[in-house]
Amino acid sequence: MPLTFYLEVLLQGVLTGLVYGLMALGLSVIFGVVRVVNFAHGEFAVLGMYAAFVLFTAFRIDPFLAMLPIAALFFVLGYGLQRALINPFVGRPEHEQFILLVGVAIILVNGCLIVFGPEARHPNLPYAFDSFQVGPMILDKVRVYAAIAAILVSAALFAFFRFTTTGTAIRACADNLVGAAVVGLDVKRLYALTFGLGLACVGAAGSLMVTLADATPMIGPAYTFLAFTIVIVGGMGSMGGALVGGLLIGVAEASATFILPPSMKSMASFALLVAILVLRPQGLLGKRA
Amino acid sequence: MNAISKLIARTPGRGLVLLAIFFAVLAALPPFLDRYLLSVMFLIFWFATVSQAWNVMMGFCGQLSLGHALYVGLGGYVAALLYVGFGVPVIVGVFPAMLVAVAFGAAIGFLSFRFGIEGVYFALLTIAFAEVTRIGFDNWPLMGGAAGLFIPVRAGGGGEWWNLRGGPVLFYYVGLLLMAIALVVCSLLRFSRLGYAWLAVREDPEAARALGINVFRAKMSAIMISSAMTAVAGSVYAFYQNNLFPSQAFDISRSIELILAPIVGGLGTLIGPILGAFILTPLGQGLIAATEAIVGKAVPGANLVFYGIALMAIIWFAPAGVWPWLKKKLAIPEERS
């Protein structure tokens, strides 16, 4: 078991970590702007996984293509959700927001359970077992595709926030809410847009995830936990931090399999989380609150 | 006893009468209930007890724990292992169970409160600990691993109350007793010096510190008392179920189930957790029965969808809970003046 084996595992971890990062990016954007913690985040990811699964089994649409309509759909969903349900809770005590979204999460998990049953589902992609040969290393084809797609979506989001007027306006809300309202920005609409974008990220991430892991209803809380861990490791509200955190967690979980049984791999992210919380609570790229 | 008589003197007369009637009726009820209803009542008492414990942390001290299943599971595992492995009676085993849970609670509290981890971050850390403990127990052969730990059932139902080996009537009264003890303990705590310190920390930690309250110590005592109470309930639950699986004992969904009753009933109130349990458990059980009757088979998850909707409705319409509203209706004053 030479060096290449370790490199291979680590590289697979990097690729998976990019998809994790995309999922966490959605959480981070929502928290950074709307200041609401989306406690149903992983459940939405699972919903995205099921959406991609259904589109593939019913219409033979490749998850890497289905990602786009699913993201669009999730954007609309998020926009509506923020407008109708969450907006009245902006600024209310943290535990009230929490409970509202726990309610959403419970409904999503058990809705999926009722509709799809408890079995693990995954699309039977024709190229699921193909791989790329990179020098002496072998990388799963789907993992490489998923990572590339995650990078593209993240880059698009970064560009939106950096270069468009709306993106700048959203950043203004995050930086200085009162100032944003004073100069006449429609904060409610921008919040709804942000929540929509956050869910679009998680919808896209879910479509990618279903090519790497099985969809089961009960995995929702685990993904919520994963997204939180990533965002806290990277820094709450920092977009770059979400991606860095995703990479770190992906690598940590992959390298944990060197010493632990696979069912215990989330121990590694837990250790990382505790270390970060103790040593640098604001996260790697976060600013001190 | 002095503290108790003080407590009684403090409680408004109308409330005292209602409470006495409430417990008297419950104590006289079992002969009129069948097996199923007895078990539903046990669940209500049990949830009321754990809700009371959770309420100490969130309702009194303002620390949102979303990992209380950890203490339920630990309490159950320790008491069950001592009984199955060493024949230690449950009534004795419950103390080491509390001790282990308190040790975990103290570790979580120390990690969080020492380093200023609050709010959402704290909630996440509690989930993290529950999850990791679940994974640990899943991979720990001594504890039965993922295949579970089973508590032997005595033939003939056995009358060993000190080992919690008995029928539904035994568990009914154990549950009722637990609920009553939890209520008394929480009432005593609430009006103690510590209780007032908790409220101050909940409302404004900075101001509390300025008043000379040791915020760290207040939070630590909240998490330790809460985890000890939860562990007691957890060991009783394990013997009620006669089995323990890490995937159930430490499950996130159980942690969430635990926090519903106090929120629905009224956070930070003494009667709220009990009221919430009396509202939610029958509703949940009724919904399971109703979907079974309508669909013709059990629909797993349907009752939880309902829980989710109930949770959202409550936090939407009555964020303070049902009890503050009902108290006004019953014309019970805040405190005896």
PDB file of N, CA and C in Angstrom, chain A residues 19 21 58 67 69 120 131 165 180 196 241 248:
ATOM      1  N   VAL A  19     -18.301  18.872  -3.042  1.00  0.00           N
ATOM      2  CA  VAL A  19     -19.766  18.774  -3.074  1.00  0.00           C
ATOM      3  C   VAL A  19     -20.336  19.153  -1.705  1.00  0.00           C
ATOM      4  N   GLY A  21     -18.987  21.144   0.293  1.00  0.00           N
ATOM      5  CA  GLY A  21     -18.787  22.589   0.379  1.00  0.00           C
ATOM      6  C   GLY A  21     -19.922  23.351  -0.289  1.00  0.00           C
ATOM      7  N   ALA A  58     -37.591   8.288 -13.850  1.00  0.00           N
ATOM      8  CA  ALA A  58     -38.811   8.480 -14.635  1.00  0.00           C
ATOM      9  C   ALA A  58     -38.497   8.952 -16.055  1.00  0.00           C
ATOM     10  N   MET A  67     -29.572  18.757 -12.318  1.00  0.00           N
ATOM     11  CA  MET A  67     -29.139  19.725 -11.322  1.00  0.00           C
ATOM     12  C   MET A  67     -29.688  21.121 -11.611  1.00  0.00           C
ATOM     13  N   PRO A  69     -32.529  22.329 -13.534  1.00  0.00           N
ATOM     14  CA  PRO A  69     -33.940  22.565 -13.185  1.00  0.00           C
ATOM     15  C   PRO A  69     -34.217  22.401 -11.691  1.00  0.00           C
ATOM     16  N   ALA A 120     -32.984   2.685   0.845  1.00  0.00           N
ATOM     17  CA  ALA A 120     -31.976   3.544   0.235  1.00  0.00           C
ATOM     18  C   ALA A 120     -32.160   3.513  -1.278  1.00  0.00           C
ATOM     19  N   SER A 131     -14.090   4.965 -14.265  1.00  0.00           N
ATOM     20  CA  SER A 131     -13.132   5.767 -13.506  1.00  0.00           C
ATOM     21  C   SER A 131     -12.085   6.351 -14.450  1.00  0.00           C
ATOM     22  N   THR A 165     -25.517  43.863  -9.712  1.00  0.00           N
ATOM     23  CA  THR A 165     -26.060  44.887  -8.813  1.00  0.00           C
ATOM     24  C   THR A 165     -26.822  44.219  -7.672  1.00  0.00           C
ATOM     25  N   ALA A 180     -28.560  49.654   4.444  1.00  0.00           N
ATOM     26  CA  ALA A 180     -29.188  49.143   3.236  1.00  0.00           C
ATOM     27  C   ALA A 180     -30.623  49.638   3.140  1.00  0.00           C
ATOM     28  N   GLY A 196     -33.640  31.884  -1.486  1.00  0.00           N
ATOM     29  CA  GLY A 196     -33.787  31.113  -2.726  1.00  0.00           C
ATOM     30  C   GLY A 196     -32.439  30.625  -3.235  1.00  0.00           C
ATOM     31  N   GLY A 241     -15.109  30.322   3.337  1.00  0.00           N
ATOM     32  CA  GLY A 241     -14.956  29.420   4.471  1.00  0.00           C
ATOM     33  C   GLY A 241     -15.742  28.133   4.276  1.00  0.00           C
ATOM     34  N   LEU A 248     -11.907  20.417   3.941  1.00  0.00           N
ATOM     35  CA  LEU A 248     -11.286  19.859   5.149  1.00  0.00           C
ATOM     36  C   LEU A 248     -12.063  18.653   5.660  1.00  0.00           C
TER      37      LEU A 248
END
